[in-house]
Amino acid sequence: MSTSTDHGRPDPEASTLALTSDGRPVSDRGDTVCVIGAGASGLAAVKNLKEHGFGVDCYERETGVGGAWNWRHDRSPVYASTHLISSRPFTQFPDFPMPDDWPDYPHHSRFLSYLERYADHFDLRGHVWFGTEVIRVEPVDGDRWDVTTRSTGGYGPERTSRYAAVVVANGHNWSPKLPRYEGLEEFRGEVMHASSYKDPAQLRGKRVLVVGAGNTGCDIAVEAAQQASRCWHSTRRGYWYAPKYVLGRPADQVNDALLALRVPLRVRQWLYHWTLRLTVGDLTRFGLPKPDHRVYETHPIANSQLVYYVGHGGIAPVPDVARFHPYAVELSDGREIDPELVVFATGYLPRFEFLDPKVLGDDAGTGRPTLWLNAFAPGHPTLAVAGLVQPDSGIFPLSHWQTVLFARLLRLRLTRPDRAAAFAARVAAKAGERYSGPVKDSSRHWFEVGHADYLRAVQRALHDLEGSR
């Protein structure tokens, strides 16, 4: 049994001491599981592991729970007007519903309070080491792991603890993806990534170019239409802009009803096109480029205001940037514009700096792990990644069931090793399997999943793992 502190939190320093292969001292945490990150996926992992009887140490580099949704954190991409883009029923955890009187799309501050209440309700904070970053995770002694930590910012000594298993839940919206353009370094205007955007006051009275057509780029373009003296919105390709409401209901709820009826993808695509024709018509007449892909082949862009402001002249759609000049930006069609501020809403890249890429099946170092269910790495049955999915609905129900599956796998490794071994064989055979229709090959879409297909796959995995009852 592991030793605890006076506050009930396991104390790695009080555990059995051992040595790493290179002679460093390591505290052996026995059967305890390490969780990296106390965002929504990490909290779900702590809660589900705890409910399955495991000791848990969670390391969080920031000073509070919430991960990306905690606007106080340095790496948080949240800005003042951020709201959920998936509706409340498809965002909440299955065993902890949001209040019924909350709006369909809660503000980020409300969602953070929801995560804080989740942590308190399930008594999770006592398992979290705040202000502690993980700098190295190494497989040792078969299926165990040495996890090296230090105080966030590099202060204080490093400490290594040995765990029976590890859940990686460090999020995928914190490392900005920055584009490269000829002449960018010579540009005399202000340049920022959307990760640094926090308030519309940063746009007020300026000539603003927003680059990128994801949900964040569209939100910032809409705010620039209201606050800036001029707004250009640059996109590489055409996109499908989904209204947040269809037939008086949140759009993802309508889509889920069609999925529940097993409506084929082509039929759902036709219905989506028909709905757009009835609501906004042909987007090319606004100057927006024609999409080069079918609906559902890129991540849904839920924004009911972008087309409105384009139609009212507040946003000027422009093509991709070709190059920068000291006082101008040249577009791919040869035109030049003169923004004072350029906002790159070009997304984020998943990063696992503390792990050898080969551990996650990324032998070529592409930054794209090869996992089964986007969670399980071949050859490492005691390692799981939580939340590395980009669904067509809310992510957190998926994180919940991912971590339930992992917790039950760890339990069966102790009670039914034959079933756990069969699960490991399935991981090796199915790693890299997709759970969506055709999608664009890009750094943003390689971990796209259809939530209904994905949850069915997790349900089958749970059934196979536990056997018929």
Short mmCIF file of C-alpha atoms in Angstrom, two decimals:
data_model
loop_
_atom_site.label_atom_id
_atom_site.label_comp_id
_atom_site.label_asym_id
_atom_site.label_seq_id
_atom_site.Cartn_x
_atom_site.Cartn_y
_atom_site.Cartn_z
CA MET A 1 0.00 0.00 0.00
CA SER A 2 1.38 3.42 -0.93
CA THR A 3 2.06 6.04 1.71
CA SER A 4 -0.03 9.23 1.79
CA THR A 5 0.58 12.77 2.99
CA ASP A 6 -1.46 14.37 5.77
CA HIS A 7 -3.83 15.69 3.08
CA GLY A 8 -4.59 12.23 1.73
CA ARG A 9 -2.46 12.67 -1.38
CA PRO A 10 0.04 9.88 -2.18
CA ASP A 11 3.57 10.99 -1.44
CA PRO A 12 6.12 9.77 -4.02
CA GLU A 13 8.99 10.75 -1.74
CA ALA A 14 7.79 8.28 0.90
CA SER A 15 7.76 5.31 -1.49
CA THR A 16 10.28 2.50 -1.86
CA LEU A 17 13.58 3.73 -3.28
CA ALA A 18 15.26 2.08 -6.30
CA LEU A 19 17.75 3.11 -8.98
CA THR A 20 17.31 3.83 -12.67
CA SER A 21 19.52 2.10 -15.25
CA ASP A 22 21.94 5.05 -15.15
CA GLY A 23 22.08 5.16 -11.34
CA ARG A 24 19.57 7.93 -10.59
CA PRO A 25 17.42 7.40 -7.47
CA VAL A 26 13.79 6.55 -8.19
CA SER A 27 10.87 6.17 -5.81
CA ASP A 28 8.86 3.07 -6.64
CA ARG A 29 5.13 3.85 -6.50
CA GLY A 30 4.06 0.22 -6.70
CA ASP A 31 0.69 -0.22 -8.43
CA THR A 32 0.00 3.53 -8.63
CA VAL A 33 -0.86 5.00 -12.04
CA CYS A 34 0.56 8.30 -13.28
CA VAL A 35 -1.70 10.76 -15.13
CA ILE A 36 -0.08 13.65 -17.00
CA GLY A 37 -2.31 16.72 -17.07
CA ALA A 38 -5.32 17.87 -15.02
CA GLY A 39 -7.42 19.18 -17.86
CA ALA A 40 -10.78 17.62 -18.66
CA SER A 41 -9.31 14.37 -20.05
CA GLY A 42 -6.80 14.07 -17.22
CA LEU A 43 -9.48 14.59 -14.58
CA ALA A 44 -11.61 11.89 -16.24
CA ALA A 45 -8.61 9.55 -16.12
CA VAL A 46 -7.97 10.24 -12.42
CA LYS A 47 -11.63 9.73 -11.58
CA ASN A 48 -12.06 6.49 -13.53
CA LEU A 49 -8.80 4.97 -12.32
CA LYS A 50 -9.69 5.87 -8.76
CA GLU A 51 -13.13 4.24 -9.13
CA HIS A 52 -11.43 1.04 -10.34
CA GLY A 53 -9.33 0.88 -7.19
CA PHE A 54 -6.01 2.32 -8.37
CA GLY A 55 -3.81 4.81 -6.61
CA VAL A 56 -3.24 7.84 -8.85
CA ASP A 57 -0.61 10.58 -9.01
CA CYS A 58 -1.52 13.35 -11.45
CA TYR A 59 1.04 15.95 -12.49
CA GLU A 60 -0.19 19.34 -13.67
CA ARG A 61 2.23 22.04 -14.80
CA GLU A 62 -0.21 24.85 -13.96
CA THR A 63 -1.68 25.89 -10.62
CA GLY A 64 -5.26 24.73 -11.14
CA VAL A 65 -7.43 22.19 -12.91
CA GLY A 66 -9.10 22.81 -16.27
CA GLY A 67 -6.23 22.62 -18.74
CA ALA A 68 -6.97 24.59 -21.90
CA TRP A 69 -10.28 25.79 -20.43
CA ASN A 70 -8.58 27.59 -17.54
CA TRP A 71 -7.97 31.06 -18.94
CA ARG A 72 -5.51 31.79 -16.12
CA HIS A 73 -3.03 29.27 -17.53
CA ASP A 74 -0.19 30.47 -19.73
CA ARG A 75 -0.92 27.89 -22.42
CA SER A 76 -4.67 28.35 -22.50
CA PRO A 77 -5.99 29.23 -25.99
CA VAL A 78 -9.22 30.61 -24.49
CA TYR A 79 -10.20 34.20 -25.28
CA ALA A 80 -12.85 36.41 -23.68
CA SER A 81 -15.73 35.43 -25.96
CA THR A 82 -15.00 31.69 -26.18
CA HIS A 83 -18.07 29.48 -25.97
CA LEU A 84 -18.49 25.76 -26.53
CA ILE A 85 -18.97 24.84 -30.19
CA SER A 86 -20.51 21.49 -29.25
CA SER A 87 -23.78 21.71 -27.36
CA ARG A 88 -24.13 20.94 -23.67
CA PRO A 89 -25.44 17.33 -23.86
CA PHE A 90 -22.59 16.30 -26.17
CA THR A 91 -19.89 18.03 -24.11
CA GLN A 92 -20.69 16.97 -20.56
CA PHE A 93 -19.32 13.83 -18.93
CA PRO A 94 -21.85 10.95 -18.97
CA ASP A 95 -21.86 10.65 -15.17
CA PHE A 96 -21.81 14.37 -14.32
CA PRO A 97 -24.36 16.40 -16.30
CA MET A 98 -24.25 20.17 -16.57
CA PRO A 99 -27.17 22.07 -14.99
CA ASP A 100 -30.36 21.91 -17.02
CA ASP A 101 -30.80 25.68 -16.91
CA TRP A 102 -27.46 26.35 -18.59
CA PRO A 103 -27.54 27.57 -22.21
CA ASP A 104 -26.97 25.24 -25.16
CA TYR A 105 -23.45 26.64 -25.68
CA PRO A 106 -22.00 27.74 -22.31
CA HIS A 107 -19.33 30.42 -21.97
CA HIS A 108 -15.81 29.21 -21.19
CA SER A 109 -16.00 30.55 -17.62
CA ARG A 110 -19.05 28.39 -16.95
CA PHE A 111 -17.38 25.36 -18.43
CA LEU A 112 -14.31 25.91 -16.22
CA SER A 113 -16.59 26.05 -13.18
CA TYR A 114 -18.11 22.76 -14.36
CA LEU A 115 -14.67 21.12 -14.47
CA GLU A 116 -13.83 22.52 -11.04
CA ARG A 117 -17.07 21.11 -9.62
CA TYR A 118 -16.32 17.77 -11.29
CA ALA A 119 -12.92 17.69 -9.55
CA ASP A 120 -14.50 18.56 -6.20
CA HIS A 121 -17.46 16.19 -6.52
CA PHE A 122 -15.22 13.19 -7.17
CA ASP A 123 -12.52 14.41 -4.75
CA LEU A 124 -9.78 14.53 -7.37
CA ARG A 125 -7.64 17.52 -6.29
CA GLY A 126 -5.89 15.50 -3.60
CA HIS A 127 -4.34 13.35 -6.33
CA VAL A 128 -2.92 16.30 -8.30
CA TRP A 129 0.58 17.73 -7.94
CA PHE A 130 0.15 21.28 -9.20
CA GLY A 131 3.04 23.37 -10.50
CA THR A 132 4.84 20.18 -11.55
CA GLU A 133 5.82 19.42 -15.14
CA VAL A 134 6.77 16.05 -16.59
CA ILE A 135 10.04 16.18 -18.50
CA ARG A 136 10.67 12.49 -19.23
CA VAL A 137 8.69 9.24 -19.41
CA GLU A 138 10.66 6.04 -20.01
CA PRO A 139 9.56 2.39 -20.18
CA VAL A 140 11.39 0.14 -17.70
CA ASP A 141 11.16 -3.39 -16.28
CA GLY A 142 8.74 -4.71 -18.84
CA ASP A 143 5.55 -2.71 -18.54
CA ARG A 144 6.48 -0.16 -15.88
CA TRP A 145 7.41 3.50 -16.36
CA ASP A 146 9.91 5.94 -14.91
CA VAL A 147 8.41 9.45 -14.82
CA THR A 148 10.77 12.35 -14.17
CA THR A 149 9.27 15.63 -12.94
CA ARG A 150 10.36 19.03 -11.73
CA SER A 151 8.76 22.29 -10.68
CA THR A 152 7.25 24.16 -13.62
CA GLY A 153 9.76 26.52 -15.16
CA GLY A 154 12.76 24.33 -14.43
CA TYR A 155 13.24 25.33 -10.80
CA GLY A 156 14.31 22.85 -8.17
CA PRO A 157 15.69 19.34 -8.52
CA GLU A 158 14.36 16.64 -10.82
CA ARG A 159 12.57 13.70 -9.23
CA THR A 160 11.93 10.28 -10.78
CA SER A 161 9.08 7.99 -9.73
CA ARG A 162 8.28 4.51 -11.05
CA TYR A 163 4.67 3.72 -11.97
CA ALA A 164 2.68 0.67 -12.98
CA ALA A 165 1.02 2.59 -15.83
CA VAL A 166 0.80 6.05 -17.42
CA VAL A 167 -2.05 8.06 -18.95
CA VAL A 168 -0.93 10.92 -21.19
CA ALA A 169 -3.53 13.70 -21.08
CA ASN A 170 -1.48 16.79 -21.88
CA GLY A 171 -3.92 18.15 -24.47
CA HIS A 172 -3.42 19.08 -28.12
CA ASN A 173 -4.36 22.78 -28.19
CA TRP A 174 -1.37 24.41 -26.54
CA SER A 175 1.58 24.27 -28.99
CA PRO A 176 0.95 26.86 -31.75
CA LYS A 177 1.38 25.84 -35.36
CA LEU A 178 3.11 28.79 -37.00
CA PRO A 179 3.22 29.11 -40.80
CA ARG A 180 6.28 30.18 -42.75
CA TYR A 181 6.05 32.89 -45.37
CA GLU A 182 8.64 34.63 -47.46
CA GLY A 183 9.40 38.07 -46.02
CA LEU A 184 7.59 37.55 -42.73
CA GLU A 185 10.63 38.53 -40.67
CA GLU A 186 10.85 41.86 -42.51
CA PHE A 187 7.19 42.75 -42.01
CA ARG A 188 6.92 45.91 -39.91
CA GLY A 189 3.40 45.34 -38.65
CA GLU A 190 2.34 43.38 -35.58
CA VAL A 191 2.15 39.58 -35.87
CA MET A 192 0.59 37.23 -33.35
CA HIS A 193 -0.72 33.67 -33.13
CA ALA A 194 -4.31 33.18 -32.02
CA SER A 195 -2.98 31.60 -28.83
CA SER A 196 -2.03 35.14 -27.73
CA TYR A 197 -5.43 36.62 -28.57
CA LYS A 198 -7.49 37.26 -25.45
CA ASP A 199 -9.72 40.30 -25.91
CA PRO A 200 -11.31 42.32 -28.76
CA ALA A 201 -9.45 45.40 -27.45
CA GLN A 202 -6.37 43.96 -29.19
CA LEU A 203 -8.14 44.58 -32.52
CA ARG A 204 -9.80 47.91 -31.86
CA GLY A 205 -9.27 50.54 -34.53
CA LYS A 206 -6.67 48.49 -36.43
CA ARG A 207 -6.51 47.09 -39.95
CA VAL A 208 -6.52 43.36 -39.23
CA LEU A 209 -5.72 40.31 -41.35
CA VAL A 210 -6.89 37.00 -39.89
CA VAL A 211 -5.22 33.94 -41.46
CA GLY A 212 -7.04 30.64 -40.99
CA ALA A 213 -10.62 29.42 -41.25
CA GLY A 214 -10.96 27.15 -38.24
CA ASN A 215 -13.44 27.92 -35.48
CA THR A 216 -11.00 30.28 -33.75
CA GLY A 217 -10.12 32.10 -36.97
CA CYS A 218 -13.79 32.64 -37.74
CA ASP A 219 -14.48 33.90 -34.20
CA ILE A 220 -11.61 36.40 -34.37
CA ALA A 221 -12.66 37.58 -37.84
CA VAL A 222 -16.19 38.21 -36.52
CA GLU A 223 -14.80 40.20 -33.58
CA ALA A 224 -12.52 42.13 -35.93
CA ALA A 225 -15.57 43.01 -38.03
CA GLN A 226 -17.04 44.63 -34.92
CA GLN A 227 -13.90 46.25 -33.48
CA ALA A 228 -11.27 46.78 -36.19
CA SER A 229 -11.24 49.57 -38.74
CA ARG A 230 -10.96 46.90 -41.45
CA CYS A 231 -10.84 43.11 -41.51
CA TRP A 232 -9.50 40.72 -44.15
CA HIS A 233 -9.98 37.00 -43.69
CA SER A 234 -7.49 34.79 -45.56
CA THR A 235 -8.19 31.11 -46.25
CA ARG A 236 -6.33 28.52 -48.32
CA ARG A 237 -9.49 26.75 -49.44
CA GLY A 238 -13.24 26.98 -49.22
CA TYR A 239 -15.00 25.60 -46.15
CA TRP A 240 -18.50 24.66 -45.09
CA TYR A 241 -19.74 27.01 -42.37
CA ALA A 242 -22.32 25.26 -40.21
CA PRO A 243 -24.96 27.27 -38.36
CA LYS A 244 -25.08 26.52 -34.66
CA TYR A 245 -28.81 25.90 -34.87
CA VAL A 246 -30.79 23.83 -37.37
CA LEU A 247 -34.57 23.35 -37.17
CA GLY A 248 -34.50 25.20 -33.86
CA ARG A 249 -32.05 22.77 -32.28
CA PRO A 250 -28.26 22.79 -31.83
CA ALA A 251 -26.79 21.49 -35.08
CA ASP A 252 -24.84 18.65 -33.44
CA GLN A 253 -28.04 17.32 -31.87
CA VAL A 254 -29.73 17.18 -35.26
CA ASN A 255 -26.68 15.46 -36.75
CA ASP A 256 -26.62 12.95 -33.89
CA ALA A 257 -30.28 12.10 -34.49
CA LEU A 258 -29.38 11.24 -38.09
CA LEU A 259 -26.42 9.15 -36.92
CA ALA A 260 -28.65 7.28 -34.46
CA LEU A 261 -30.89 6.38 -37.40
CA ARG A 262 -27.80 5.11 -39.28
CA VAL A 263 -28.44 7.56 -42.12
CA PRO A 264 -25.65 6.98 -44.69
CA LEU A 265 -22.91 9.59 -45.00
CA ARG A 266 -23.88 10.59 -48.55
CA VAL A 267 -27.47 11.21 -47.45
CA ARG A 268 -26.31 13.33 -44.50
CA GLN A 269 -24.05 15.29 -46.84
CA TRP A 270 -27.00 15.92 -49.17
CA LEU A 271 -29.17 17.08 -46.27
CA TYR A 272 -26.41 19.43 -45.09
CA HIS A 273 -26.08 20.95 -48.58
CA TRP A 274 -29.85 21.31 -48.81
CA THR A 275 -29.95 23.10 -45.42
CA LEU A 276 -27.20 25.51 -46.49
CA ARG A 277 -28.97 26.29 -49.74
CA LEU A 278 -32.10 27.17 -47.78
CA THR A 279 -30.29 29.36 -45.24
CA VAL A 280 -27.32 31.13 -46.85
CA GLY A 281 -27.33 29.88 -50.43
CA ASP A 282 -24.20 29.83 -52.57
CA LEU A 283 -21.31 31.13 -50.47
CA THR A 284 -19.24 31.98 -53.53
CA ARG A 285 -21.50 34.95 -54.22
CA PHE A 286 -20.11 36.52 -51.03
CA GLY A 287 -16.58 36.14 -52.36
CA LEU A 288 -15.87 33.02 -50.31
CA PRO A 289 -14.03 30.27 -52.23
CA LYS A 290 -15.89 27.12 -53.21
CA PRO A 291 -15.02 24.19 -50.92
CA ASP A 292 -12.71 21.61 -52.51
CA HIS A 293 -14.09 18.80 -50.35
CA ARG A 294 -17.38 17.33 -49.24
CA VAL A 295 -19.13 18.14 -45.98
CA TYR A 296 -17.75 16.17 -42.99
CA GLU A 297 -14.33 15.76 -44.69
CA THR A 298 -12.89 18.54 -42.51
CA HIS A 299 -13.54 19.47 -38.89
CA PRO A 300 -16.94 21.18 -38.53
CA ILE A 301 -16.80 24.97 -38.43
CA ALA A 302 -19.73 26.10 -36.30
CA ASN A 303 -20.26 29.81 -36.79
CA SER A 304 -23.54 31.55 -37.45
CA GLN A 305 -22.05 35.05 -37.71
CA LEU A 306 -19.23 34.83 -40.26
CA VAL A 307 -21.48 34.84 -43.32
CA TYR A 308 -23.56 37.62 -41.74
CA TYR A 309 -20.54 39.93 -41.44
CA VAL A 310 -19.22 38.97 -44.86
CA GLY A 311 -22.62 39.83 -46.29
CA HIS A 312 -22.62 43.17 -44.47
CA GLY A 313 -19.12 44.08 -45.63
CA GLY A 314 -17.48 43.81 -42.23
CA ILE A 315 -15.24 40.96 -43.35
CA ALA A 316 -13.47 40.89 -46.71
CA PRO A 317 -12.63 37.30 -47.78
CA VAL A 318 -9.21 37.04 -49.45
CA PRO A 319 -7.15 34.08 -50.71
CA ASP A 320 -4.01 32.62 -49.18
CA VAL A 321 -1.01 34.80 -48.35
CA ALA A 322 1.80 34.55 -50.92
CA ARG A 323 4.48 36.61 -49.17
CA PHE A 324 5.07 39.51 -46.83
CA HIS A 325 6.62 42.87 -47.64
CA PRO A 326 7.77 45.39 -45.03
CA TYR A 327 4.50 47.37 -45.18
CA ALA A 328 2.15 45.10 -47.12
CA VAL A 329 0.96 41.53 -47.56
CA GLU A 330 0.83 40.05 -51.04
CA LEU A 331 -1.97 37.57 -51.71
CA SER A 332 -1.89 34.55 -53.99
CA ASP A 333 -3.96 36.40 -56.61
CA GLY A 334 -1.39 39.21 -56.81
CA ARG A 335 -3.28 41.80 -54.78
CA GLU A 336 -1.64 43.61 -51.90
CA ILE A 337 -3.24 44.66 -48.63
CA ASP A 338 -1.85 46.76 -45.78
CA PRO A 339 -2.78 45.29 -42.38
CA GLU A 340 -1.38 46.70 -39.17
CA LEU A 341 -2.00 43.45 -37.33
CA VAL A 342 -1.81 39.87 -38.64
CA VAL A 343 -3.40 37.12 -36.54
CA PHE A 344 -2.37 33.57 -37.45
CA ALA A 345 -5.31 31.36 -36.46
CA THR A 346 -3.45 28.39 -37.88
CA GLY A 347 -4.09 25.85 -35.16
CA TYR A 348 -1.96 23.75 -32.87
CA LEU A 349 0.21 20.64 -33.04
CA PRO A 350 -0.02 17.74 -30.58
CA ARG A 351 3.29 17.39 -28.75
CA PHE A 352 4.64 14.74 -26.42
CA GLU A 353 8.08 16.13 -25.65
CA PHE A 354 8.59 13.85 -22.65
CA LEU A 355 8.21 10.63 -24.69
CA ASP A 356 10.37 9.01 -27.33
CA PRO A 357 8.18 9.23 -30.48
CA LYS A 358 8.78 5.54 -31.16
CA VAL A 359 6.92 4.66 -27.96
CA LEU A 360 3.74 6.00 -29.58
CA GLY A 361 4.41 4.30 -32.89
CA ASP A 362 5.77 7.43 -34.56
CA ASP A 363 8.90 5.77 -35.93
CA ALA A 364 9.41 8.41 -38.62
CA GLY A 365 9.11 11.34 -36.21
CA THR A 366 6.16 12.88 -38.09
CA GLY A 367 4.32 13.94 -34.95
CA ARG A 368 1.48 11.53 -35.75
CA PRO A 369 1.35 8.59 -33.32
CA THR A 370 0.08 5.24 -34.58
CA LEU A 371 -2.45 4.15 -31.99
CA TRP A 372 -5.55 2.00 -31.72
CA LEU A 373 -8.64 4.03 -30.82
CA ASN A 374 -6.28 7.02 -30.86
CA ALA A 375 -5.30 5.89 -27.37
CA PHE A 376 -3.37 2.60 -27.19
CA ALA A 377 0.21 2.09 -28.40
CA PRO A 378 1.33 -1.31 -29.74
CA GLY A 379 3.84 -2.99 -27.45
CA HIS A 380 2.99 -0.83 -24.43
CA PRO A 381 -0.11 -2.23 -22.72
CA THR A 382 0.26 0.00 -19.66
CA LEU A 383 0.33 3.27 -21.61
CA ALA A 384 -2.69 5.21 -22.85
CA VAL A 385 -3.28 8.61 -24.43
CA ALA A 386 -6.52 10.34 -23.41
CA GLY A 387 -8.19 13.04 -25.49
CA LEU A 388 -6.15 12.74 -28.69
CA VAL A 389 -9.29 12.90 -30.80
CA GLN A 390 -10.97 15.68 -32.75
CA PRO A 391 -14.61 14.60 -32.99
CA ASP A 392 -17.60 16.00 -34.84
CA SER A 393 -19.15 16.64 -31.42
CA GLY A 394 -17.90 17.13 -27.86
CA ILE A 395 -14.61 15.47 -26.90
CA PHE A 396 -15.11 14.79 -23.20
CA PRO A 397 -17.58 11.88 -23.37
CA LEU A 398 -14.97 10.19 -25.59
CA SER A 399 -12.20 10.88 -23.07
CA HIS A 400 -14.40 9.42 -20.34
CA TRP A 401 -14.91 6.12 -22.15
CA GLN A 402 -11.27 5.95 -23.25
CA THR A 403 -10.15 6.10 -19.64
CA VAL A 404 -12.85 3.69 -18.46
CA LEU A 405 -11.54 1.20 -21.03
CA PHE A 406 -7.95 1.69 -19.86
CA ALA A 407 -8.87 1.34 -16.19
CA ARG A 408 -10.69 -1.93 -16.88
CA LEU A 409 -7.75 -3.15 -18.95
CA LEU A 410 -5.37 -2.51 -16.04
CA ARG A 411 -7.72 -4.30 -13.66
CA LEU A 412 -7.96 -7.34 -15.96
CA ARG A 413 -4.16 -7.47 -16.24
CA LEU A 414 -4.29 -8.46 -12.56
CA THR A 415 -7.37 -10.70 -12.64
CA ARG A 416 -7.62 -12.07 -16.21
CA PRO A 417 -4.23 -11.72 -17.92
CA ASP A 418 -5.45 -13.84 -20.84
CA ARG A 419 -8.04 -11.23 -21.79
CA ALA A 420 -5.52 -8.43 -21.32
CA ALA A 421 -3.10 -10.27 -23.65
CA ALA A 422 -5.84 -10.65 -26.28
CA PHE A 423 -6.50 -6.91 -26.01
CA ALA A 424 -2.79 -6.18 -26.56
CA ALA A 425 -2.83 -8.34 -29.69
CA ARG A 426 -5.81 -6.39 -30.97
CA VAL A 427 -3.95 -3.11 -30.36
CA ALA A 428 -1.03 -4.35 -32.48
CA ALA A 429 -3.35 -5.49 -35.28
CA LYS A 430 -5.59 -2.41 -35.41
CA ALA A 431 -3.22 0.48 -34.63
CA GLY A 432 -3.85 3.36 -37.02
CA GLU A 433 -7.47 2.38 -37.70
CA ARG A 434 -9.67 5.38 -38.55
CA TYR A 435 -13.09 6.21 -37.13
CA SER A 436 -14.40 8.72 -39.63
CA GLY A 437 -15.23 8.99 -43.29
CA PRO A 438 -12.70 10.42 -45.76
CA VAL A 439 -10.98 13.52 -44.37
CA LYS A 440 -8.38 15.96 -45.63
CA ASP A 441 -4.79 14.86 -45.02
CA SER A 442 -3.46 17.64 -42.83
CA SER A 443 -1.87 18.25 -39.44
CA ARG A 444 -5.31 19.25 -38.19
CA HIS A 445 -7.39 16.36 -39.46
CA TRP A 446 -5.31 13.20 -39.01
CA PHE A 447 -6.92 12.51 -35.62
CA GLU A 448 -10.45 13.46 -36.69
CA VAL A 449 -13.11 10.96 -35.60
CA GLY A 450 -16.83 10.58 -36.01
CA HIS A 451 -18.11 10.43 -32.45
CA ALA A 452 -20.79 7.80 -33.10
CA ASP A 453 -18.42 5.43 -34.93
CA TYR A 454 -15.75 5.99 -32.30
CA LEU A 455 -18.01 5.29 -29.34
CA ARG A 456 -19.28 2.13 -31.00
CA ALA A 457 -15.67 0.98 -31.43
CA VAL A 458 -14.95 1.66 -27.74
CA GLN A 459 -18.12 -0.19 -26.77
CA ARG A 460 -17.02 -3.22 -28.81
CA ALA A 461 -13.57 -3.06 -27.20
CA LEU A 462 -15.13 -3.02 -23.71
CA HIS A 463 -17.36 -5.96 -24.61
CA ASP A 464 -14.47 -7.97 -26.04
CA LEU A 465 -12.25 -7.13 -23.07
CA GLU A 466 -14.74 -8.22 -20.44
CA GLY A 467 -16.37 -11.06 -22.37
CA SER A 468 -20.10 -11.83 -22.58
CA ARG A 469 -22.01 -11.62 -19.33
#
